[in-house]
Amino acid sequence: MKIYIYQLFERFWHWMQVLLIFTLAITGLEIHGTFELFGYRTAVWTHDTASWSLIVLVVFAIFWHFTTGEWRQYKPSMKLLKEQIEYYITGIFKGAEHPTNKLVYNKFNPLQRFTYLGLKILVIPVMGITGLSYMYLNYPNQGFQLAGLDIVAYLHTAGAYILIVFVIAHVYLTTTGHKPLSAIIAMITGWEEVDEKGARAMLADELEVALKITKARLKTDSNKSELLDTALAETEEKLGVKKDEKFRNVVANSGAGYFRINCEGIYEEVNKAWASLYKFNSPEDVIGKHYSLSRSPEEFEELEITFNKVRKGETIPHGEVTRICQDGTVGHHTVTMTPVVQGKKVVGVEGFILDTTARLLAEKELLENKIRLEQILAERDGK
Amino acid sequence: MKQIIYLVLIILFPFSLFAAAQSEEGVDVQSTIKLVNYVKKADRVNRKVVDHSKFSVLKQDFKRPQDVTLACLGCHTERHTEIMANNHWTWTRTEKLNGRGEVTLGKKNILNNFCIGTSSNRETCTRCHIGYGWKDETFDFNEKENIDCLVCHDLSGIYKKESGKAGYPYEGINLNVVAQSVGSPKRENCGICHYWGGGGNNVKHGDLDKAMNDCSREVDVHMGTDGEDMSCIECHITENHNITGKLYALSSENKNRVTCSQCHTDNPHQDDLINKHGLRIACQTCHIPVYAKANSTKMWWDWSSAGRLDEEGNPLHETDADGNHNYMSIKGTFVWDQNVKPEYYWFNGLADHQLITDTISEIPVQMNTLDGAYSDKGANCKTKGCSKIWPVKVHRGKQPYDVINNTLVQVKTYAKNKGEHAYWKDFNWDESIAAGMEYVGLPYSGEYGFVETEMYWPLNHQVSPASQSLTCIDCHTNSTDGRLASLTDFYMPGRDSNAWIDNIGLILIILSFIGVCIHGGLRIIMRKNCLHD
Ligand code: HEM
């Protein structure tokens, strides 16, 4: 499956950077005395000019990152860092699955996040600052001048080596995607080929975001029932799921649960994901049953109210709900319900559910840890 | 898509700017050269303002050369006061010497590592004095008739001063012809002393050579008779007999200079980066890639081997393949060289000198230390120009010194006759040093030795055509024969690097390469295994 992962500017920025850094590295090394190629004056000229181009490019990129919020992609994260490293050291040889997935909202693995952030906030700025110092703080015609070029030159040279090493590793690691060339093709076309699991994870991720957005909108403007459709359309677009694939089909295979209930409250259709979330063996076990089956009595009442609202034509994103599974255990999910319209009549209710149990458990654990930590701190301070 | 095209254009904009700046450069240097305060040869109008052959006062029967001087001064009244202030006359001037206050220094009392010093040898050395009769300290510097106008102003070419005659011309020169053909000095007038300093052609400077009376642009782009054909005073602009330009080897203060920028401006190049280089590099450095282009110059003078005589006790001359003396009994051993690459030093226009009264603190003795360092710039600047890198001829040698007093010594080298303690006649160091030191009134312990000395001659002449000037990699190279290989007090790209950074960088690059190969190789092998499974 293909997803649209790199936007036009991003791709332009990337390849322009490739061109400029390559030029800078070659001419820089000639200036450094490593080899003779273009001739010294030409090398200096090209280096100085390319460096200005790079600076302009970086300014544009900074602007882009902040206006699009893409800078968040570079927020460092320790999550799965160890797994990612282990994957490169051992897993990859055994054909293990990538521990992280490329998502539109999270397209870099933790290692990438660290590396790219390091380049962006350390190496490139240092190269720029030392490079400009070479140009403008060397000769005694400016107000301020350096005592000598040595420190500047050492930093600049070290930075150059770091960038070259980065480029070698970076180019190689692009071959570790779904297929050896998929990452590079993605950077050219914007579309990246991902495996099944990757696509699903990405879909769930997107869906959740889309639903959250819808939820937020519905809260302020509850009359607009077509908003969910908009949200789904947006999701479709954001996912970059190619238009020839029917969204519902994708959903049917995704981690999101789908259900349809008729006016009598009988499940007409559920997908596999739904069934497994409720711990049924197969959708057949559910179809034909009444929806009270999966709710506690209190919640059932609440659900009935919502259900009736939807039957009247409203779309309700029912935030977080609790479900009772087949085996009696309890799970949590978000749910969105929309009316099913046939002709002009509402014939039922359909919706998606996204499992949040794991997240809730994690949040709970986090909270417990926090409380424990606070206790420990309080005790320590008490002593 | 349109936006992207705009972006590409914006980002590549610097290239177009720089490219425009570059394309101006290729234009023919000759036609675009930027000049101020200068009239090109083609545009010069040669007007004869005065014809001295028409003055009856110059037709008189001159008994003595002094009579010519008086005739000159008869019309050019008061000019003698200008001359008497000129150090071509005084052979001395008072200048502030870095860290020692005011010192009176000049050809009169300084020591060098060629013929050592003029004191006690005036009679012969003053052949290059613009006066008549300075044979000892009784010479009257206030007597205007002693001024020799002709040596500078004779354009007939027949006026010559005689050796050992304290500045008097050869007997029998027709002074009427000479006096009637005077005018502004030509290069021959300056050259007769300035080419021949140190007792031979091009001995001292290395960039002032009799060949420059008629040379090609390759030898000297300014003076080349096939080019601009400039005379000395075209640059050494002279008003009221104050001749601009001072010998760097002898002047201690940075004043009254002749500079390239007086005609070429401070921004002579199209390429701004090269103009910026001019803030730290003298023009001469790139534009005088070699000196002594037409004739050899003396690089080494070892007095310690002097005095070897033939069987009959007569002095010897030995000559090398190029016809240069490499041994003379009266002077010692020489090494000459032609088309010499200069040595390079920081220099800010100030110089210090090893005076005869100074004790020797350093071997080789530094006859004239050129002041300067990379760090002499900006706020640390000692002079208004800061230090620049200069091309320098370094003349090295060995000369006598007082072993006990640890000072250099004055030697009496010249006398007309044997038995007057002159080294060139009697070949007795002890006596000659004693006589020299007595002349200058300084003590001599009676024990002499020979000490190595170095003297610095910043180069200014024999500028080459632009096409032959140094290029970037003459200096920006890590090769050991890079021009600036030994000027190590600063970091220069292309020459310097930090071995640690370079080695670690290289190792990391190699390791990452190997790592990638191994990792990739393993992936391929393991994948294959998987397939077989
Ligand atoms: C904004 C970025 C940069 C600027 C402003 C810049 C500027 C400069 C300048 C002014 C010099 C001194 C020589 C000259 O005048 O051209 C220089 C040298 C050098 N540059 Fe850059 N540069 C930049 C980026 C890079 C990059 C990305 C690399 C390599 C990947 C690089 C590698 C080098 C090297 C190796 C030298 C020679 C260092 C030495 O031996 O002193 N530069 N750079």
mmCIF file of N, CA, C and O in Angstrom, chain B residues 456-530:
data_model
loop_
_atom_site.group_PDB
_atom_site.id
_atom_site.type_symbol
_atom_site.label_atom_id
_atom_site.label_comp_id
_atom_site.label_asym_id
_atom_site.label_seq_id
_atom_site.Cartn_x
_atom_site.Cartn_y
_atom_site.Cartn_z
ATOM 1 N N TYR B 456 67.439 41.970 6.288
ATOM 2 C CA TYR B 456 66.157 41.826 5.577
ATOM 3 C C TYR B 456 65.937 42.970 4.594
ATOM 4 O O TYR B 456 66.065 44.131 4.952
ATOM 5 N N TRP B 457 65.609 42.611 3.392
ATOM 6 C CA TRP B 457 65.384 43.584 2.322
ATOM 7 C C TRP B 457 64.001 43.379 1.717
ATOM 8 O O TRP B 457 63.845 42.616 0.757
ATOM 9 N N PRO B 458 63.014 44.056 2.248
ATOM 10 C CA PRO B 458 61.680 43.935 1.645
ATOM 11 C C PRO B 458 61.741 44.340 0.165
ATOM 12 O O PRO B 458 62.443 45.276 -0.190
ATOM 13 N N LEU B 459 61.031 43.602 -0.661
ATOM 14 C CA LEU B 459 61.124 43.816 -2.106
ATOM 15 C C LEU B 459 60.005 44.720 -2.605
ATOM 16 O O LEU B 459 58.876 44.645 -2.124
ATOM 17 N N ASN B 460 60.339 45.549 -3.567
ATOM 18 C CA ASN B 460 59.354 46.470 -4.120
ATOM 19 C C ASN B 460 59.397 46.573 -5.628
ATOM 20 O O ASN B 460 58.426 46.977 -6.242
ATOM 21 N N HIS B 461 60.562 46.273 -6.195
ATOM 22 C CA HIS B 461 60.726 46.476 -7.633
ATOM 23 C C HIS B 461 60.660 45.133 -8.344
ATOM 24 O O HIS B 461 60.470 44.109 -7.721
ATOM 25 N N GLN B 462 60.847 45.204 -9.645
ATOM 26 C CA GLN B 462 60.730 44.000 -10.472
ATOM 27 C C GLN B 462 59.361 43.328 -10.304
ATOM 28 O O GLN B 462 59.248 42.104 -10.189
ATOM 29 N N VAL B 463 58.331 44.165 -10.296
ATOM 30 C CA VAL B 463 56.963 43.649 -10.280
ATOM 31 C C VAL B 463 56.715 42.945 -11.613
ATOM 32 O O VAL B 463 57.072 43.460 -12.664
ATOM 33 N N SER B 464 56.107 41.764 -11.535
ATOM 34 C CA SER B 464 55.863 40.987 -12.746
ATOM 35 C C SER B 464 54.521 41.337 -13.370
ATOM 36 O O SER B 464 53.635 41.836 -12.675
ATOM 37 N N PRO B 465 54.341 41.033 -14.647
ATOM 38 C CA PRO B 465 53.019 41.200 -15.245
ATOM 39 C C PRO B 465 51.993 40.358 -14.487
ATOM 40 O O PRO B 465 52.334 39.306 -13.932
ATOM 41 N N ALA B 466 50.750 40.824 -14.472
ATOM 42 C CA ALA B 466 49.704 40.173 -13.657
ATOM 43 C C ALA B 466 49.609 38.674 -13.927
ATOM 44 O O ALA B 466 49.363 37.896 -13.005
ATOM 45 N N SER B 467 49.832 38.295 -15.173
ATOM 46 C CA SER B 467 49.674 36.875 -15.501
ATOM 47 C C SER B 467 50.676 35.994 -14.758
ATOM 48 O O SER B 467 50.496 34.799 -14.654
ATOM 49 N N GLN B 468 51.746 36.606 -14.266
ATOM 50 C CA GLN B 468 52.753 35.798 -13.574
ATOM 51 C C GLN B 468 52.670 35.895 -12.056
ATOM 52 O O GLN B 468 53.492 35.318 -11.354
ATOM 53 N N SER B 469 51.678 36.635 -11.564
ATOM 54 C CA SER B 469 51.632 36.790 -10.111
ATOM 55 C C SER B 469 51.249 35.461 -9.463
ATOM 56 O O SER B 469 50.800 34.534 -10.123
ATOM 57 N N LEU B 470 51.453 35.408 -8.161
ATOM 58 C CA LEU B 470 51.152 34.162 -7.451
ATOM 59 C C LEU B 470 49.658 33.869 -7.553
ATOM 60 O O LEU B 470 48.837 34.774 -7.703
ATOM 61 N N THR B 471 49.298 32.610 -7.465
ATOM 62 C CA THR B 471 47.885 32.242 -7.431
ATOM 63 C C THR B 471 47.579 31.615 -6.074
ATOM 64 O O THR B 471 48.486 31.391 -5.276
ATOM 65 N N CYS B 472 46.303 31.331 -5.853
ATOM 66 C CA CYS B 472 45.859 30.856 -4.532
ATOM 67 C C CYS B 472 46.751 29.746 -3.988
ATOM 68 O O CYS B 472 47.224 29.792 -2.858
ATOM 69 N N ILE B 473 46.952 28.728 -4.828
ATOM 70 C CA ILE B 473 47.590 27.536 -4.272
ATOM 71 C C ILE B 473 49.097 27.679 -4.088
ATOM 72 O O ILE B 473 49.736 26.785 -3.555
ATOM 73 N N ASP B 474 49.653 28.808 -4.508
ATOM 74 C CA ASP B 474 51.057 29.031 -4.160
ATOM 75 C C ASP B 474 51.203 29.144 -2.644
ATOM 76 O O ASP B 474 52.250 28.822 -2.090
ATOM 77 N N CYS B 475 50.154 29.636 -1.999
ATOM 78 C CA CYS B 475 50.185 29.746 -0.537
ATOM 79 C C CYS B 475 49.221 28.752 0.117
ATOM 80 O O CYS B 475 49.550 28.124 1.113
ATOM 81 N N HIS B 476 48.008 28.657 -0.442
ATOM 82 C CA HIS B 476 46.992 27.773 0.155
ATOM 83 C C HIS B 476 47.280 26.329 -0.229
ATOM 84 O O HIS B 476 46.516 25.699 -0.966
ATOM 85 N N THR B 477 48.380 25.818 0.263
ATOM 86 C CA THR B 477 48.741 24.441 -0.028
ATOM 87 C C THR B 477 49.440 23.880 1.186
ATOM 88 O O THR B 477 50.112 24.611 1.913
ATOM 89 N N ASN B 478 49.259 22.588 1.397
ATOM 90 C CA ASN B 478 49.961 21.992 2.535
ATOM 91 C C ASN B 478 51.304 21.403 2.120
ATOM 92 O O ASN B 478 51.983 20.758 2.902
ATOM 93 N N SER B 479 51.681 21.649 0.874
ATOM 94 C CA SER B 479 52.997 21.209 0.428
ATOM 95 C C SER B 479 54.077 22.007 1.164
ATOM 96 O O SER B 479 53.884 23.177 1.477
ATOM 97 N N THR B 480 55.203 21.356 1.410
ATOM 98 C CA THR B 480 56.235 22.037 2.195
ATOM 99 C C THR B 480 56.908 23.147 1.418
ATOM 100 O O THR B 480 57.597 23.970 1.994
ATOM 101 N N ASP B 481 56.760 23.171 0.083
ATOM 102 C CA ASP B 481 57.325 24.339 -0.582
ATOM 103 C C ASP B 481 56.272 25.376 -0.966
ATOM 104 O O ASP B 481 56.480 26.169 -1.869
ATOM 105 N N GLY B 482 55.175 25.365 -0.241
ATOM 106 C CA GLY B 482 54.220 26.465 -0.346
ATOM 107 C C GLY B 482 54.934 27.750 0.055
ATOM 108 O O GLY B 482 55.828 27.731 0.896
ATOM 109 N N ARG B 483 54.540 28.848 -0.558
ATOM 110 C CA ARG B 483 55.251 30.109 -0.308
ATOM 111 C C ARG B 483 55.231 30.512 1.163
ATOM 112 O O ARG B 483 56.150 31.145 1.647
ATOM 113 N N LEU B 484 54.134 30.185 1.839
ATOM 114 C CA LEU B 484 54.044 30.622 3.231
ATOM 115 C C LEU B 484 54.264 29.481 4.215
ATOM 116 O O LEU B 484 53.850 29.552 5.364
ATOM 117 N N ALA B 485 54.927 28.442 3.742
ATOM 118 C CA ALA B 485 55.090 27.255 4.587
ATOM 119 C C ALA B 485 55.738 27.585 5.931
ATOM 120 O O ALA B 485 55.470 26.929 6.931
ATOM 121 N N SER B 486 56.589 28.603 5.971
ATOM 122 C CA SER B 486 57.278 28.840 7.246
ATOM 123 C C SER B 486 56.698 30.010 8.040
ATOM 124 O O SER B 486 57.212 30.347 9.096
ATOM 125 N N LEU B 487 55.644 30.610 7.541
ATOM 126 C CA LEU B 487 55.033 31.727 8.289
ATOM 127 C C LEU B 487 53.869 31.178 9.100
ATOM 128 O O LEU B 487 52.714 31.277 8.716
ATOM 129 N N THR B 488 54.215 30.583 10.251
ATOM 130 C CA THR B 488 53.247 29.691 10.885
ATOM 131 C C THR B 488 52.486 30.301 12.054
ATOM 132 O O THR B 488 51.887 29.574 12.831
ATOM 133 N N ASP B 489 52.493 31.622 12.197
ATOM 134 C CA ASP B 489 51.823 32.158 13.386
ATOM 135 C C ASP B 489 50.336 32.414 13.177
ATOM 136 O O ASP B 489 49.727 33.177 13.904
ATOM 137 N N PHE B 490 49.752 31.783 12.179
ATOM 138 C CA PHE B 490 48.308 31.967 11.972
ATOM 139 C C PHE B 490 47.763 30.780 11.189
ATOM 140 O O PHE B 490 48.518 30.021 10.590
ATOM 141 N N TYR B 491 46.430 30.630 11.219
ATOM 142 C CA TYR B 491 45.776 29.544 10.502
ATOM 143 C C TYR B 491 45.425 29.998 9.095
ATOM 144 O O TYR B 491 44.806 31.030 8.911
ATOM 145 N N MET B 492 45.810 29.201 8.122
ATOM 146 C CA MET B 492 45.451 29.532 6.743
ATOM 147 C C MET B 492 44.794 28.311 6.096
ATOM 148 O O MET B 492 45.387 27.239 6.059
ATOM 149 N N PRO B 493 43.585 28.485 5.556
ATOM 150 C CA PRO B 493 42.912 27.356 4.902
ATOM 151 C C PRO B 493 43.767 26.798 3.768
ATOM 152 O O PRO B 493 44.433 27.548 3.064
ATOM 153 N N GLY B 494 43.731 25.508 3.624
ATOM 154 C CA GLY B 494 44.467 24.878 2.531
ATOM 155 C C GLY B 494 45.883 24.517 2.928
ATOM 156 O O GLY B 494 46.485 23.625 2.357
ATOM 157 N N ARG B 495 46.431 25.242 3.912
ATOM 158 C CA ARG B 495 47.770 24.909 4.370
ATOM 159 C C ARG B 495 47.694 24.181 5.706
ATOM 160 O O ARG B 495 48.344 23.165 5.912
ATOM 161 N N ASP B 496 46.860 24.730 6.593
ATOM 162 C CA ASP B 496 46.835 24.213 7.957
ATOM 163 C C ASP B 496 45.654 23.286 8.173
ATOM 164 O O ASP B 496 44.629 23.392 7.508
ATOM 165 N N SER B 497 45.825 22.415 9.125
ATOM 166 C CA SER B 497 44.697 21.620 9.577
ATOM 167 C C SER B 497 45.103 21.023 10.901
ATOM 168 O O SER B 497 46.274 21.033 11.263
ATOM 169 N N ASN B 498 44.098 20.548 11.605
ATOM 170 C CA ASN B 498 44.378 19.902 12.872
ATOM 171 C C ASN B 498 44.464 18.404 12.618
ATOM 172 O O ASN B 498 43.499 17.785 12.172
ATOM 173 N N ALA B 499 45.621 17.829 12.889
ATOM 174 C CA ALA B 499 45.851 16.427 12.542
ATOM 175 C C ALA B 499 44.834 15.522 13.230
ATOM 176 O O ALA B 499 44.354 14.551 12.643
ATOM 177 N N TRP B 500 44.478 15.859 14.463
ATOM 178 C CA TRP B 500 43.495 15.044 15.189
ATOM 179 C C TRP B 500 42.168 15.015 14.444
ATOM 180 O O TRP B 500 41.589 13.954 14.222
ATOM 181 N N ILE B 501 41.708 16.209 14.105
ATOM 182 C CA ILE B 501 40.397 16.291 13.448
ATOM 183 C C ILE B 501 40.434 15.548 12.121
ATOM 184 O O ILE B 501 39.545 14.765 11.805
ATOM 185 N N ASP B 502 41.499 15.791 11.360
ATOM 186 C CA ASP B 502 41.594 15.133 10.057
ATOM 187 C C ASP B 502 41.649 13.618 10.194
ATOM 188 O O ASP B 502 40.959 12.905 9.473
ATOM 189 N N ASN B 503 42.450 13.133 11.137
ATOM 190 C CA ASN B 503 42.594 11.689 11.279
ATOM 191 C C ASN B 503 41.315 11.046 11.780
ATOM 192 O O ASN B 503 40.859 10.042 11.235
ATOM 193 N N ILE B 504 40.743 11.655 12.812
ATOM 194 C CA ILE B 504 39.505 11.081 13.352
ATOM 195 C C ILE B 504 38.421 11.134 12.280
ATOM 196 O O ILE B 504 37.690 10.154 12.067
ATOM 197 N N GLY B 505 38.351 12.250 11.572
ATOM 198 C CA GLY B 505 37.360 12.388 10.506
ATOM 199 C C GLY B 505 37.510 11.294 9.472
ATOM 200 O O GLY B 505 36.545 10.628 9.091
ATOM 201 N N LEU B 506 38.738 11.085 9.064
ATOM 202 C CA LEU B 506 38.999 10.093 8.028
ATOM 203 C C LEU B 506 38.649 8.697 8.524
ATOM 204 O O LEU B 506 38.005 7.910 7.822
ATOM 205 N N ILE B 507 39.059 8.424 9.765
ATOM 206 C CA ILE B 507 38.766 7.097 10.334
ATOM 207 C C ILE B 507 37.261 6.880 10.400
ATOM 208 O O ILE B 507 36.753 5.826 10.021
ATOM 209 N N LEU B 508 36.548 7.913 10.848
ATOM 210 C CA LEU B 508 35.084 7.770 10.942
ATOM 211 C C LEU B 508 34.477 7.505 9.576
ATOM 212 O O LEU B 508 33.579 6.672 9.430
ATOM 213 N N ILE B 509 34.968 8.206 8.573
ATOM 214 C CA ILE B 509 34.422 8.010 7.230
ATOM 215 C C ILE B 509 34.684 6.579 6.768
ATOM 216 O O ILE B 509 33.783 5.888 6.287
ATOM 217 N N ILE B 510 35.909 6.121 6.983
ATOM 218 C CA ILE B 510 36.243 4.755 6.565
ATOM 219 C C ILE B 510 35.415 3.742 7.342
ATOM 220 O O ILE B 510 34.823 2.826 6.769
ATOM 221 N N LEU B 511 35.336 3.966 8.666
ATOM 222 C CA LEU B 511 34.567 3.025 9.486
ATOM 223 C C LEU B 511 33.112 2.985 9.061
ATOM 224 O O LEU B 511 32.508 1.913 8.954
ATOM 225 N N SER B 512 32.538 4.139 8.809
ATOM 226 C CA SER B 512 31.119 4.130 8.456
ATOM 227 C C SER B 512 30.941 3.418 7.120
ATOM 228 O O SER B 512 29.966 2.708 6.915
ATOM 229 N N PHE B 513 31.906 3.585 6.265
ATOM 230 C CA PHE B 513 31.830 2.927 4.968
ATOM 231 C C PHE B 513 31.895 1.408 5.134
ATOM 232 O O PHE B 513 31.071 0.677 4.608
ATOM 233 N N ILE B 514 32.881 0.990 5.923
ATOM 234 C CA ILE B 514 33.022 -0.446 6.168
ATOM 235 C C ILE B 514 31.772 -0.979 6.859
ATOM 236 O O ILE B 514 31.216 -2.014 6.482
ATOM 237 N N GLY B 515 31.317 -0.215 7.843
ATOM 238 C CA GLY B 515 30.132 -0.624 8.598
ATOM 239 C C GLY B 515 28.947 -0.839 7.676
ATOM 240 O O GLY B 515 28.237 -1.851 7.761
ATOM 241 N N VAL B 516 28.749 0.096 6.783
ATOM 242 C CA VAL B 516 27.634 0.017 5.853
ATOM 243 C C VAL B 516 27.774 -1.219 4.965
ATOM 244 O O VAL B 516 26.811 -1.952 4.732
ATOM 245 N N CYS B 517 29.002 -1.469 4.524
ATOM 246 C CA CYS B 517 29.215 -2.631 3.654
ATOM 247 C C CYS B 517 28.915 -3.930 4.400
ATOM 248 O O CYS B 517 28.228 -4.815 3.882
ATOM 249 N N ILE B 518 29.414 -4.027 5.631
ATOM 250 C CA ILE B 518 29.192 -5.248 6.400
ATOM 251 C C ILE B 518 27.702 -5.433 6.668
ATOM 252 O O ILE B 518 27.131 -6.503 6.439
ATOM 253 N N HIS B 519 27.070 -4.374 7.139
ATOM 254 C CA HIS B 519 25.657 -4.438 7.491
ATOM 255 C C HIS B 519 24.844 -4.840 6.263
ATOM 256 O O HIS B 519 24.034 -5.781 6.312
ATOM 257 N N GLY B 520 25.103 -4.165 5.162
ATOM 258 C CA GLY B 520 24.371 -4.455 3.930
ATOM 259 C C GLY B 520 24.638 -5.874 3.454
ATOM 260 O O GLY B 520 23.718 -6.595 3.053
ATOM 261 N N GLY B 521 25.915 -6.269 3.532
ATOM 262 C CA GLY B 521 26.291 -7.611 3.105
ATOM 263 C C GLY B 521 25.563 -8.662 3.918
ATOM 264 O O GLY B 521 24.973 -9.602 3.374
ATOM 265 N N LEU B 522 25.556 -8.461 5.234
ATOM 266 C CA LEU B 522 24.868 -9.412 6.111
ATOM 267 C C LEU B 522 23.395 -9.509 5.764
ATOM 268 O O LEU B 522 22.812 -10.592 5.726
ATOM 269 N N ARG B 523 22.805 -8.352 5.486
ATOM 270 C CA ARG B 523 21.374 -8.360 5.156
ATOM 271 C C ARG B 523 21.116 -9.227 3.931
ATOM 272 O O ARG B 523 20.179 -10.012 3.895
ATOM 273 N N ILE B 524 21.989 -9.062 2.944
ATOM 274 C CA ILE B 524 21.794 -9.832 1.713
ATOM 275 C C ILE B 524 21.957 -11.320 1.986
ATOM 276 O O ILE B 524 21.111 -12.141 1.619
ATOM 277 N N ILE B 525 23.041 -11.665 2.711
ATOM 278 C CA ILE B 525 23.294 -13.083 3.008
ATOM 279 C C ILE B 525 22.155 -13.685 3.809
ATOM 280 O O ILE B 525 21.625 -14.745 3.486
ATOM 281 N N MET B 526 21.731 -12.980 4.852
ATOM 282 C CA MET B 526 20.688 -13.519 5.731
ATOM 283 C C MET B 526 19.376 -13.655 4.966
ATOM 284 O O MET B 526 18.653 -14.618 5.128
ATOM 285 N N ARG B 527 19.087 -12.660 4.146
ATOM 286 C CA ARG B 527 17.856 -12.718 3.368
ATOM 287 C C ARG B 527 17.862 -13.976 2.520
ATOM 288 O O ARG B 527 16.906 -14.692 2.415
ATOM 289 N N LYS B 528 19.023 -14.240 1.909
ATOM 290 C CA LYS B 528 19.150 -15.435 1.071
ATOM 291 C C LYS B 528 18.832 -16.664 1.902
ATOM 292 O O LYS B 528 18.078 -17.533 1.488
ATOM 293 N N ASN B 529 19.426 -16.713 3.106
ATOM 294 C CA ASN B 529 19.166 -17.856 3.979
ATOM 295 C C ASN B 529 17.687 -18.019 4.226
ATOM 296 O O ASN B 529 17.132 -19.118 4.161
ATOM 297 N N CYS B 530 17.050 -16.900 4.501
ATOM 298 C CA CYS B 530 15.623 -16.937 4.783
ATOM 299 C C CYS B 530 14.881 -17.562 3.615
ATOM 300 O O CYS B 530 14.021 -18.419 3.791
#
